[in-house]
Short mmCIF file of C-alpha atoms in Angstrom, two decimals:
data_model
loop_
_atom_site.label_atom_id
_atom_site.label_comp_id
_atom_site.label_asym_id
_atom_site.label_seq_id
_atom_site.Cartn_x
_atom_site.Cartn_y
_atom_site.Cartn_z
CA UNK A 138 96.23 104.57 94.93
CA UNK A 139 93.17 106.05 97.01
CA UNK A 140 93.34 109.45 98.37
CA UNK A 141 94.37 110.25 102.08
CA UNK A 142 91.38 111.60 103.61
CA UNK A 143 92.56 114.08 106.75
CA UNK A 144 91.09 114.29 110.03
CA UNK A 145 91.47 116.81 111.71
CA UNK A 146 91.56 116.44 115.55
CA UNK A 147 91.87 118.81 118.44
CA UNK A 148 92.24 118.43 122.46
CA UNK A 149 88.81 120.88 123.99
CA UNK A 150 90.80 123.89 124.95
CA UNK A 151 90.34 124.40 128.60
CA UNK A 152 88.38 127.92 128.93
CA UNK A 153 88.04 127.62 132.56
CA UNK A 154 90.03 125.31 135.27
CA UNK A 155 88.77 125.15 138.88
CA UNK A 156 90.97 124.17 142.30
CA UNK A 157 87.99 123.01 144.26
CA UNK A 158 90.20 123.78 147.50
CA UNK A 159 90.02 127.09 146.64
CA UNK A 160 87.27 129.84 147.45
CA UNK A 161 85.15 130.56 144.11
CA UNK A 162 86.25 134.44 144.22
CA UNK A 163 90.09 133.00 144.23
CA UNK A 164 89.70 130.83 141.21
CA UNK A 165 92.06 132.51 138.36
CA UNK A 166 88.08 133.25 136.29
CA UNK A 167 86.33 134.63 139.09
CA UNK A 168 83.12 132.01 139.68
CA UNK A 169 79.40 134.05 139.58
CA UNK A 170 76.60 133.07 141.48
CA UNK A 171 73.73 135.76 140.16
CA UNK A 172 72.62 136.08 136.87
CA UNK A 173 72.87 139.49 134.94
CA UNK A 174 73.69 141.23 131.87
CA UNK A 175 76.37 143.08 133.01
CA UNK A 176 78.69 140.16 134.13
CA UNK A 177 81.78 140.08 132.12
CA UNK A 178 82.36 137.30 129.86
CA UNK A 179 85.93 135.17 130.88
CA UNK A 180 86.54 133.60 127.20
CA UNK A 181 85.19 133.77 123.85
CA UNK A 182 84.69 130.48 122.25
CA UNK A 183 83.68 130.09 118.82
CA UNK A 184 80.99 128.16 116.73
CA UNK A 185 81.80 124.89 116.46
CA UNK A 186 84.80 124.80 118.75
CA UNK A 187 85.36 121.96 121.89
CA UNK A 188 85.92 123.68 124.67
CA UNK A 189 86.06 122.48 128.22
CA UNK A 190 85.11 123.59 131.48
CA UNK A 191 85.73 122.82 135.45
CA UNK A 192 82.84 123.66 137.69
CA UNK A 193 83.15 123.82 141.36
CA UNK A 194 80.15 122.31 143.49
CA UNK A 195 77.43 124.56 143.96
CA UNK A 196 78.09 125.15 147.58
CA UNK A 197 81.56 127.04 146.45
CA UNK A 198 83.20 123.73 148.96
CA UNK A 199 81.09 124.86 151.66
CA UNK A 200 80.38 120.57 152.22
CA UNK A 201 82.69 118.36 152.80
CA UNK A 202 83.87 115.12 152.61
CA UNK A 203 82.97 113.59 156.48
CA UNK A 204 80.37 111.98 158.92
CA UNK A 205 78.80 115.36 160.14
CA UNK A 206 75.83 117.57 159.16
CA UNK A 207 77.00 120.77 160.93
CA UNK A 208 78.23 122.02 157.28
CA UNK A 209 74.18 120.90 155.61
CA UNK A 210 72.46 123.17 158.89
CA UNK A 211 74.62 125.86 158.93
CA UNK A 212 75.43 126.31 155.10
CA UNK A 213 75.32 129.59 153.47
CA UNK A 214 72.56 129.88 150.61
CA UNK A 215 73.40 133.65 149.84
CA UNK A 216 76.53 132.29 148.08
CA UNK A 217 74.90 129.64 145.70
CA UNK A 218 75.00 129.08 142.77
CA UNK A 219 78.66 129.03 141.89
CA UNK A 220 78.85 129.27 138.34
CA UNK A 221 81.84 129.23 135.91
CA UNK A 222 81.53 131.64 133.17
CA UNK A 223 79.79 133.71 131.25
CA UNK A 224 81.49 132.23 127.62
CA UNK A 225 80.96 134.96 124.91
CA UNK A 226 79.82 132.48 121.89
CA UNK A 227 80.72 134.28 118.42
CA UNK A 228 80.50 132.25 114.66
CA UNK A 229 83.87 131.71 112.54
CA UNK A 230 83.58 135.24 110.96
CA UNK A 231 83.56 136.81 114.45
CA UNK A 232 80.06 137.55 114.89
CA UNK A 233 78.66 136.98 118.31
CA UNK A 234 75.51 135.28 118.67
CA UNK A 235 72.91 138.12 118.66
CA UNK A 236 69.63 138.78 120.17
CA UNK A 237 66.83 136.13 118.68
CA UNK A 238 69.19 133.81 117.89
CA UNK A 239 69.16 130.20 119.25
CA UNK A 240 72.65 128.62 120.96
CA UNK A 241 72.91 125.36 120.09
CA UNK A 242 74.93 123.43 123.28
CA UNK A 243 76.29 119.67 122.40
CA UNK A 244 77.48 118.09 125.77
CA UNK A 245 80.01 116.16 124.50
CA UNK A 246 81.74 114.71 127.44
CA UNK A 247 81.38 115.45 131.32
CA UNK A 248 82.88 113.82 135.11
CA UNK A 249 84.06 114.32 137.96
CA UNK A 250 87.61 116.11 137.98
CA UNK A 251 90.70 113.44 138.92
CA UNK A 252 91.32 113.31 142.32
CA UNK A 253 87.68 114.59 143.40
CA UNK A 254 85.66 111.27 142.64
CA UNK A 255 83.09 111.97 145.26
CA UNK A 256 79.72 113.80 145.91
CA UNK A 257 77.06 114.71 148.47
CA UNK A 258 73.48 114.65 149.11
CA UNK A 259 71.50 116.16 151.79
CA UNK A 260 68.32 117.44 153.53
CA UNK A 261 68.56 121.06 154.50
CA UNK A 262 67.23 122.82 158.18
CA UNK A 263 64.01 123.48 157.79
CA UNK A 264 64.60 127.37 158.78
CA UNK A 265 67.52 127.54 156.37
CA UNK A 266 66.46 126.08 153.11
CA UNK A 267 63.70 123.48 153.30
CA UNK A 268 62.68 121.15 150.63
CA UNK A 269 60.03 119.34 149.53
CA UNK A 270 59.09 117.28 152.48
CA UNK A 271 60.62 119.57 154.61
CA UNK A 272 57.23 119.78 157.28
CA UNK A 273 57.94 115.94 157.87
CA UNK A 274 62.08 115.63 158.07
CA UNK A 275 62.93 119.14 158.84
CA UNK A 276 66.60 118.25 160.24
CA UNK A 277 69.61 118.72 157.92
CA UNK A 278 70.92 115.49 157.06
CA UNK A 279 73.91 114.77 154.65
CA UNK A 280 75.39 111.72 152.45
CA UNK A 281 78.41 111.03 151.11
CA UNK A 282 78.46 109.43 148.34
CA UNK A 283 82.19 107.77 146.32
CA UNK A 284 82.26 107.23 142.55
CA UNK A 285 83.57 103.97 141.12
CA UNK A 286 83.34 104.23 136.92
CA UNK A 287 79.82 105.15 136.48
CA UNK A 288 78.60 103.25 139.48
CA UNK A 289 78.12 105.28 143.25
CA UNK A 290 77.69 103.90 146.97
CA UNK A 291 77.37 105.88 150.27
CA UNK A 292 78.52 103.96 153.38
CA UNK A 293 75.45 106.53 154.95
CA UNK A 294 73.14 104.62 152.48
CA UNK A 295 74.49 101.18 152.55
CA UNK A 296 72.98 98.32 150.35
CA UNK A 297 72.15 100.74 147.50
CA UNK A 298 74.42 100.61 144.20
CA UNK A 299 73.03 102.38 140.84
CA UNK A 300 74.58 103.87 137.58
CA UNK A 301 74.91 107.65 137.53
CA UNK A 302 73.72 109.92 135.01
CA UNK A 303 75.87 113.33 135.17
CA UNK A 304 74.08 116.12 133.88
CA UNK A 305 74.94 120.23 134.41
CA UNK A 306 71.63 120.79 137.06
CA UNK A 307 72.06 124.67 136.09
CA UNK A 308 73.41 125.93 132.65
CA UNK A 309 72.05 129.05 130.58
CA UNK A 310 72.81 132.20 128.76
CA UNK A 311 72.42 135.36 130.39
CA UNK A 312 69.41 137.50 130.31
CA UNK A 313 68.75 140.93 128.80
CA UNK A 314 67.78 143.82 131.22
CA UNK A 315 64.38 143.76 130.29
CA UNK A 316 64.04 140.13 131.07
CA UNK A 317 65.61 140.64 134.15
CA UNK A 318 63.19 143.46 135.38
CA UNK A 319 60.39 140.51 134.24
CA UNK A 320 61.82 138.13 136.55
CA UNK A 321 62.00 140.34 139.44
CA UNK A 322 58.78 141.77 139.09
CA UNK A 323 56.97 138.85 139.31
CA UNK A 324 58.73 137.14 141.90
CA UNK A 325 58.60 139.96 144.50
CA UNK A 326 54.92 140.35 143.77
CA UNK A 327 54.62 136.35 144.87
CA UNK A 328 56.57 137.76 148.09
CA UNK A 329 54.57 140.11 148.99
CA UNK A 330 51.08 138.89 148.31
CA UNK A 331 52.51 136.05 150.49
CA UNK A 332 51.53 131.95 151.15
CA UNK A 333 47.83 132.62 151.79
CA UNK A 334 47.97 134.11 148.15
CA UNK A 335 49.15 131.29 146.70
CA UNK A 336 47.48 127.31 146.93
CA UNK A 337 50.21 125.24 147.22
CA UNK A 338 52.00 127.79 149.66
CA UNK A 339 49.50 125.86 152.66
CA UNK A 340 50.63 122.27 151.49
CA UNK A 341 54.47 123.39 150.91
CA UNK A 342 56.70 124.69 153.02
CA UNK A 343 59.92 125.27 151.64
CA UNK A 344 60.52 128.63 152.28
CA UNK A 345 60.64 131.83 151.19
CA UNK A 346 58.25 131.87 148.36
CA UNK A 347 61.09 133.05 146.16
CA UNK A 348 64.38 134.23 146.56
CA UNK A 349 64.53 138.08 145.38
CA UNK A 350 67.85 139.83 144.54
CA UNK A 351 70.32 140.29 147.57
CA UNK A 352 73.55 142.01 147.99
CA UNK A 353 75.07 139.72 150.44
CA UNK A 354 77.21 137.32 149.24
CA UNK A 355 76.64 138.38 145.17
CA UNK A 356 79.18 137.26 143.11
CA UNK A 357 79.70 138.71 140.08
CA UNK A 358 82.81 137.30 138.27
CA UNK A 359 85.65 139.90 137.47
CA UNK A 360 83.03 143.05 138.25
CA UNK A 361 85.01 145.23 140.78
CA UNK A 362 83.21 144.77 144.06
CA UNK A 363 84.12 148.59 145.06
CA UNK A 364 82.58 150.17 142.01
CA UNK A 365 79.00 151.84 141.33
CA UNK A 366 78.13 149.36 138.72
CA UNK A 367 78.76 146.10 140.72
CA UNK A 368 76.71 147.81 143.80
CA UNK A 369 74.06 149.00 141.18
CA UNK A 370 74.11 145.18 139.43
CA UNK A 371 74.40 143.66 142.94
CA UNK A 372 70.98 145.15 143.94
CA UNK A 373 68.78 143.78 140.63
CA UNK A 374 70.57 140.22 139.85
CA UNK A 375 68.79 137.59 140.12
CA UNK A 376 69.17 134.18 142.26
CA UNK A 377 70.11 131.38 140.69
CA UNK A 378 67.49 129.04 142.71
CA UNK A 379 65.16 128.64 139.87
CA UNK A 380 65.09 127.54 136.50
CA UNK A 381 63.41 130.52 133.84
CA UNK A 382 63.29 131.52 130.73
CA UNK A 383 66.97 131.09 129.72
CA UNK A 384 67.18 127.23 131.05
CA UNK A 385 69.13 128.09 134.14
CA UNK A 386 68.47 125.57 137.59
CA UNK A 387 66.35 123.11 135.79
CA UNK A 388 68.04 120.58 137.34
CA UNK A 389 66.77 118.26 134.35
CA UNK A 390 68.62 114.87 134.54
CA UNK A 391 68.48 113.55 131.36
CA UNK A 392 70.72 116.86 130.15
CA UNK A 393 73.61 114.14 129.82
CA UNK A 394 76.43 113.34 127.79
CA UNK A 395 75.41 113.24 124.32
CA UNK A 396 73.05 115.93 124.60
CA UNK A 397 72.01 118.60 122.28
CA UNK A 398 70.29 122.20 124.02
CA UNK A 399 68.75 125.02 121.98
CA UNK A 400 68.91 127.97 124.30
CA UNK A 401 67.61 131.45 123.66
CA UNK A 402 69.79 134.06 123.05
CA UNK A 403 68.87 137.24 125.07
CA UNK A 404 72.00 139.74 124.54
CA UNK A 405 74.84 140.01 122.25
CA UNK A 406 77.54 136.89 122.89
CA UNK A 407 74.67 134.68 124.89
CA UNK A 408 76.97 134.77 127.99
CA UNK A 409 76.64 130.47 128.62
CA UNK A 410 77.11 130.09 131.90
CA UNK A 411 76.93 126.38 133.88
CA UNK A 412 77.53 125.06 137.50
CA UNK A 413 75.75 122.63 140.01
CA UNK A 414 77.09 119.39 138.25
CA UNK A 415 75.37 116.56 139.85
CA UNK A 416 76.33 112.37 139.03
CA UNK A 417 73.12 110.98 139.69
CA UNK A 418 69.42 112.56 140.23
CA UNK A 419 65.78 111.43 140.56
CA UNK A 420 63.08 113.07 139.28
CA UNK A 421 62.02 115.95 141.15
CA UNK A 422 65.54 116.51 143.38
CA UNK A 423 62.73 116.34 146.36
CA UNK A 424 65.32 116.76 149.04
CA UNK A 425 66.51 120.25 147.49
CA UNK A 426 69.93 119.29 147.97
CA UNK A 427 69.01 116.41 146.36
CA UNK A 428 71.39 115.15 143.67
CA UNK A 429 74.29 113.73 144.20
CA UNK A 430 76.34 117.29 143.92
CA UNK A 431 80.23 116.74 142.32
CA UNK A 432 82.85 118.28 144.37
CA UNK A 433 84.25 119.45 141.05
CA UNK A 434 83.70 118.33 137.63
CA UNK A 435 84.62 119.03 134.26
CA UNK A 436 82.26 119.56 130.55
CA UNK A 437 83.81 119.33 126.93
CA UNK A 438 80.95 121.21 124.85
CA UNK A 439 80.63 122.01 121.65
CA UNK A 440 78.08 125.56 120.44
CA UNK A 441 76.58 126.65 117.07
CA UNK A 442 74.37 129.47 116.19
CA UNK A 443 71.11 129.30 114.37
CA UNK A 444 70.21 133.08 113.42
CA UNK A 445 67.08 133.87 114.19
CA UNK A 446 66.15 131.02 115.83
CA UNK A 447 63.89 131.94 118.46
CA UNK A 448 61.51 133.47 116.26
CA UNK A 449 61.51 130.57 113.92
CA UNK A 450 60.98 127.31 116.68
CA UNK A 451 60.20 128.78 119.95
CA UNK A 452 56.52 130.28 120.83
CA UNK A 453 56.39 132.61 123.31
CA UNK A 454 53.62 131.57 126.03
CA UNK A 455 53.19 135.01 128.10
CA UNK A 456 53.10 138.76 127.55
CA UNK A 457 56.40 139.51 125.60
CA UNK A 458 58.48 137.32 123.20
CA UNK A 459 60.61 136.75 125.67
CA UNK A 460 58.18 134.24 127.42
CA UNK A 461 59.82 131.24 125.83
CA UNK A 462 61.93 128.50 126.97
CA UNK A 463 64.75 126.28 125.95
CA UNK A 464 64.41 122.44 124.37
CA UNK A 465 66.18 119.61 124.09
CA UNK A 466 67.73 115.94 122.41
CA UNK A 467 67.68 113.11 124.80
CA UNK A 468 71.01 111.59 125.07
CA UNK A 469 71.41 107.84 124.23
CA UNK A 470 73.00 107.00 126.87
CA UNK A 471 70.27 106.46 129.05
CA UNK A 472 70.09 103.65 132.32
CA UNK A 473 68.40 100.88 131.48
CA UNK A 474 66.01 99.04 134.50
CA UNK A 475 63.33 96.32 133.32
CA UNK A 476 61.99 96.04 136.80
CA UNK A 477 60.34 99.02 138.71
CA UNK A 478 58.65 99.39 141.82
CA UNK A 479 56.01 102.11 141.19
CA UNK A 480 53.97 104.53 144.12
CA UNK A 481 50.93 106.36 143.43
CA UNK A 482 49.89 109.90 144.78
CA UNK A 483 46.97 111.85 144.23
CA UNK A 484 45.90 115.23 145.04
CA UNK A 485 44.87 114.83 148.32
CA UNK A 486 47.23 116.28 150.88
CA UNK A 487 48.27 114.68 154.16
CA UNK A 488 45.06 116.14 156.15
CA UNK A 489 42.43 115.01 153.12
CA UNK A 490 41.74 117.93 152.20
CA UNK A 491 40.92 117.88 148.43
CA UNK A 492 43.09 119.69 146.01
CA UNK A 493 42.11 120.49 142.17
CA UNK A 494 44.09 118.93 139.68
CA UNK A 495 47.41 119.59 141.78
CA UNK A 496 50.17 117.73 140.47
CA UNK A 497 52.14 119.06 142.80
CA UNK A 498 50.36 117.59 146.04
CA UNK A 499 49.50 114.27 144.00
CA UNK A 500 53.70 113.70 143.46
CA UNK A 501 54.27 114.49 147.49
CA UNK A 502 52.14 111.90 147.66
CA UNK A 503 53.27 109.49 145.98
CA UNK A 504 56.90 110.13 147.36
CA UNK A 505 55.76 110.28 150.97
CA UNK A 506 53.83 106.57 150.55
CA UNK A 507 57.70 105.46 148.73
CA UNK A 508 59.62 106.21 151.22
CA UNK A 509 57.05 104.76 154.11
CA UNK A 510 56.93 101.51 152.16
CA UNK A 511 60.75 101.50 152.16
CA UNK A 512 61.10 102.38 155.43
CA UNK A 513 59.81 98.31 156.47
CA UNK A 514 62.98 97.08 154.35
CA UNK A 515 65.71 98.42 157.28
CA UNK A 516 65.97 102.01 156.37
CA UNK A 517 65.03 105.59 158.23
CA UNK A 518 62.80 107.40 156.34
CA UNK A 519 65.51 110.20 156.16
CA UNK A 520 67.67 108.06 154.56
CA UNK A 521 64.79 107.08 152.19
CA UNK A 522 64.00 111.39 151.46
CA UNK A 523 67.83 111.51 150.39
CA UNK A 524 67.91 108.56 148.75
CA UNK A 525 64.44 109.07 146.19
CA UNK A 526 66.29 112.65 145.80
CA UNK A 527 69.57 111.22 144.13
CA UNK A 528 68.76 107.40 142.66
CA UNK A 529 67.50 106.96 138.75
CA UNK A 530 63.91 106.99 139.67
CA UNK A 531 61.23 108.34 137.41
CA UNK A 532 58.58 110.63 138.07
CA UNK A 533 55.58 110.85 135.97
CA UNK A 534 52.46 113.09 135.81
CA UNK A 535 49.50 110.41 135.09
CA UNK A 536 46.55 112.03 135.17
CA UNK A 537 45.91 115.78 134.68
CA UNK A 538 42.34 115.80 133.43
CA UNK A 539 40.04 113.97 135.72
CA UNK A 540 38.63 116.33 137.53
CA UNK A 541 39.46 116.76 141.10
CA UNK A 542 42.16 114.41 141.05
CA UNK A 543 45.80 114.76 139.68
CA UNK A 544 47.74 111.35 139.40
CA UNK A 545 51.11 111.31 139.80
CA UNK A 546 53.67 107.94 140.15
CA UNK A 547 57.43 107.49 141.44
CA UNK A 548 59.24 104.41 139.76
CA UNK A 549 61.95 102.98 141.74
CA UNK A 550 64.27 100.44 139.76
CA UNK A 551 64.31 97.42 142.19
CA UNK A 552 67.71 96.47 140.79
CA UNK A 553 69.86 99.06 142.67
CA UNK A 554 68.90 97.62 146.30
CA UNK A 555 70.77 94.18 147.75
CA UNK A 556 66.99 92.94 148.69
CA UNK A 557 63.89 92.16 146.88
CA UNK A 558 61.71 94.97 147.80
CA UNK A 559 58.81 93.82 146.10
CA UNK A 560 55.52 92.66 148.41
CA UNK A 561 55.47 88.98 149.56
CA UNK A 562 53.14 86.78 151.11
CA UNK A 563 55.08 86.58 154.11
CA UNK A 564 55.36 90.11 154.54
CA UNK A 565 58.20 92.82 155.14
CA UNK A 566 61.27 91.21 156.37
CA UNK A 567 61.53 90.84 160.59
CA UNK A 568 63.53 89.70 163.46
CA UNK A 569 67.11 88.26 161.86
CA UNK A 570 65.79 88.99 157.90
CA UNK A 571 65.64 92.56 158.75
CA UNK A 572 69.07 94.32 158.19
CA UNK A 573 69.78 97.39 160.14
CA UNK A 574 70.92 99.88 157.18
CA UNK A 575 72.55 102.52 159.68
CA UNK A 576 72.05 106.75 159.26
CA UNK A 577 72.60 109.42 157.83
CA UNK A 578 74.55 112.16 159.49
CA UNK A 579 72.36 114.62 161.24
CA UNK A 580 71.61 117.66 163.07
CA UNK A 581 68.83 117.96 165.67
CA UNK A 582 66.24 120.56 164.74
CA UNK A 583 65.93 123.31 166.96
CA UNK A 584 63.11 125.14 165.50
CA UNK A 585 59.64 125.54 166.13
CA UNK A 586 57.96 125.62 162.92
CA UNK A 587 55.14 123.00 162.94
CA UNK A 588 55.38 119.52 161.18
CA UNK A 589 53.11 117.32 159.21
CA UNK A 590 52.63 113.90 161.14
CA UNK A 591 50.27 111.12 159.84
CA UNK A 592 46.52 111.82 161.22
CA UNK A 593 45.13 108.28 161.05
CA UNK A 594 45.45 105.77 164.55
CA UNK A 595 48.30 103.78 164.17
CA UNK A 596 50.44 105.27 161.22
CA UNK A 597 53.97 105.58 162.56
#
């Protein structure tokens, strides 16, 4: 008779449950929306445990589910990111993952939470968060979008259906002090040399240049707001707006189910903290509050240690060793298009003024000439902005080395729209072929910032 082989099998252990109607600083583990060593951990999980956790959306439920934009204009960005966490990570034996080491994250499973199967996209105020086209559509506009399986529609984007791809947009371990001091050094020196300092600062205008460390609205998990040490912590965390050396707001859309991260390990337990789960994405999140953000949404992960790790794989490209910065494995589970739709840019900004090698202006580009193209098929070119910001597109740098011009292209899979986009001999759809596709909801802007309009006689 052959031997019984045993399995052994275990349900994730929940190490963190959200009720998105709930404020984050009411959730029974207090959310976090800075990032700093001092933050106390809310659960220890151990190497090569499955362990799940509920995020709430990044906003802390500051958007929600209707036909107005007052809640986009008007949000809030001192409370973002709300982040559930930090997990202390220790090995079987009880050692915590140390200094130097690399965490190893599997994403085993992720979705929305049952109940809360929707999301939102949206273009914020120009004056109160920006984005990346924000000198051409600088109103706050918002989408909402419904999840059916792993499919999504908006009824503010009608005649658009596409596969999602849910990803964690921010997820990292916590940094030391030192790299901390790092961070905020250089970004309050980019503050106060200012835009004229800085190149692409005159072609982009989200603004400010960086987001330095602020009191109001700091979150710092179970840290007692009325003591020294959260007012001290309060006063040096850092923002959560960009991504850095410890992964953090990549917002990297391919970080999917099936995924395997090697983070750096910057103080003793790693502190892995995650938030800002989106269901969809395009390359670049353009629109800033571009993804498709979950109301709330759940991870199963899975962590191992590799000692020394850091040392061994990762190079450090800057002044200390600490100048390195995560990697990943692709997932497998991957859409698949076969037709695309693709837009070139180059570095050549909206005036013609010549720009080196700048990827940066050469992929505005190419996503301003998308969403004017797609504008003839029955669309506003807001909806179009919110759209590129959320659908499976692909971004690509071309050309980096052909001096003056960068290349960059924007891929659009032709299969998510109800119409053939493609050119035709007869031209862009008129009269009774062209379908009216609606709007977004929006908010007039009231500012009196400049904008970027087309230069050449008869661009609309």
């Amino acid at each position: 008779m052959a031997a019984q082989i045993s399995h052994k099998r275990t349900t994730p252990r929940c190490v963190c449950s959200i009720d998105p109607a709930k404020h984050p600083w009411e959730q029974g583990k207090k959310l976090h929306n800075r990032w700093h060593p001092d933050i106390p951990h809310v659960d220890t999980v151990k190497e090569g445990e499955c362990f799940r956790v509920e995020t709430q959306d990044w906003t802390g439920g500051q958007i929600k589910d209707n036909d107005s934009a007052e809640d986009m204009k008007n949000i809030d960005l001192s409370l973002v990111h709300n982040l559930s966490g930090p997990f202390r990570v220790e090995d079987t034996k009880g050692k915590p993952a140390m200094p130097g080491d690399l965490l190893v994250v599997e994403i085993l499973d992720l979705g929305p939470l049952e109940g809360h199967e929707w999301g939102f996209t949206g273009i914020f105020d120009r004056e109160n968060g920006g984005g990346f086209l924000t000198d051409h559509f600088p109103e706050a506009c918002k989408a909402i979008w419904d999840f059916e399986g792993i499919y999504c529609s908006s009824r503010h984007v009608p005649g658009v259906r596409f596969p999602g791809l849910i990803h964690p947009g921010l997820i990292g371990t916590a940094p030391s002090h030192e790299l901390l001091k790092i961070w905020n050094d250089r970004e309050r020196k980019l503050v106060e040399d200012g835009e004229k300092a800085v190149t692409l600062g005159r072609v982009l205008h989200t603004r400010p240049l960086a987001n330095l460390p602020e009191p109001v609205g700091c979150l710092l998990g179970s840290m007692d707001k009325n003591s020294e040490e959260f007012k001290k912590a309060a006063k040096e965390a850092a923002r959560t707006i960009p991504g850095r050396e410890h992964g953090g707001n990549c917002d990297i859309k391919n970080l999917t189910k099936g995924c395997k991260v090697y983070f750096p390990v910057f103080i003793e337990g790693a502190n892995l903290s995650m938030g800002d789960m989106h269901f969809s994405q395009g390359d670049g999140e353009v629109s800033f509050c571009g993804a498709i953000e979950m109301c709330a949404a759940f991870l199963t992960l899975k962590c191992t240690i590799m000692r020394g790790g850091m040392e061994q794989y990762l190079t450090p490209m800057g002044p200390t060793k600490l100048h390195v910065n995560p990697i990943f494995e692709i997932s497998p589970l991957e859409p698949h298009f076969s037709e695309w739709l693709v837009f070139e840019g180059l570095s050549i900004d909206e005036y013609g003024r010549q720009h080196y090698l700048d990827a940066s202006v050469a992929y505005k580009r190419a996503v301003l000439n998308c969403i004017h193209y797609l504008a003839k098929f029955g669309y506003t070119k807001q909806q179009i902005y919110l759209m590129l910001s959320c659908c499976p597109c692909e971004g690509r740098i071309s050309g980096i080395v052909d001096a003056p011009n960068a290349c960059c292209t924007l891929a659009i899979p032709t299969a998510i729209f109800d119409q053939d986009i493609r050119p035709c001999k007869e031209g862009p759809p008129v009269g009774p072929k062209l379908i009216n596709r609606g709007d977004l909801a929006k908010c007039k802007y009231d500012g009196s910032l400049p904008l970027t309009k087309p230069t050449c006689n008869g661009c609309c």
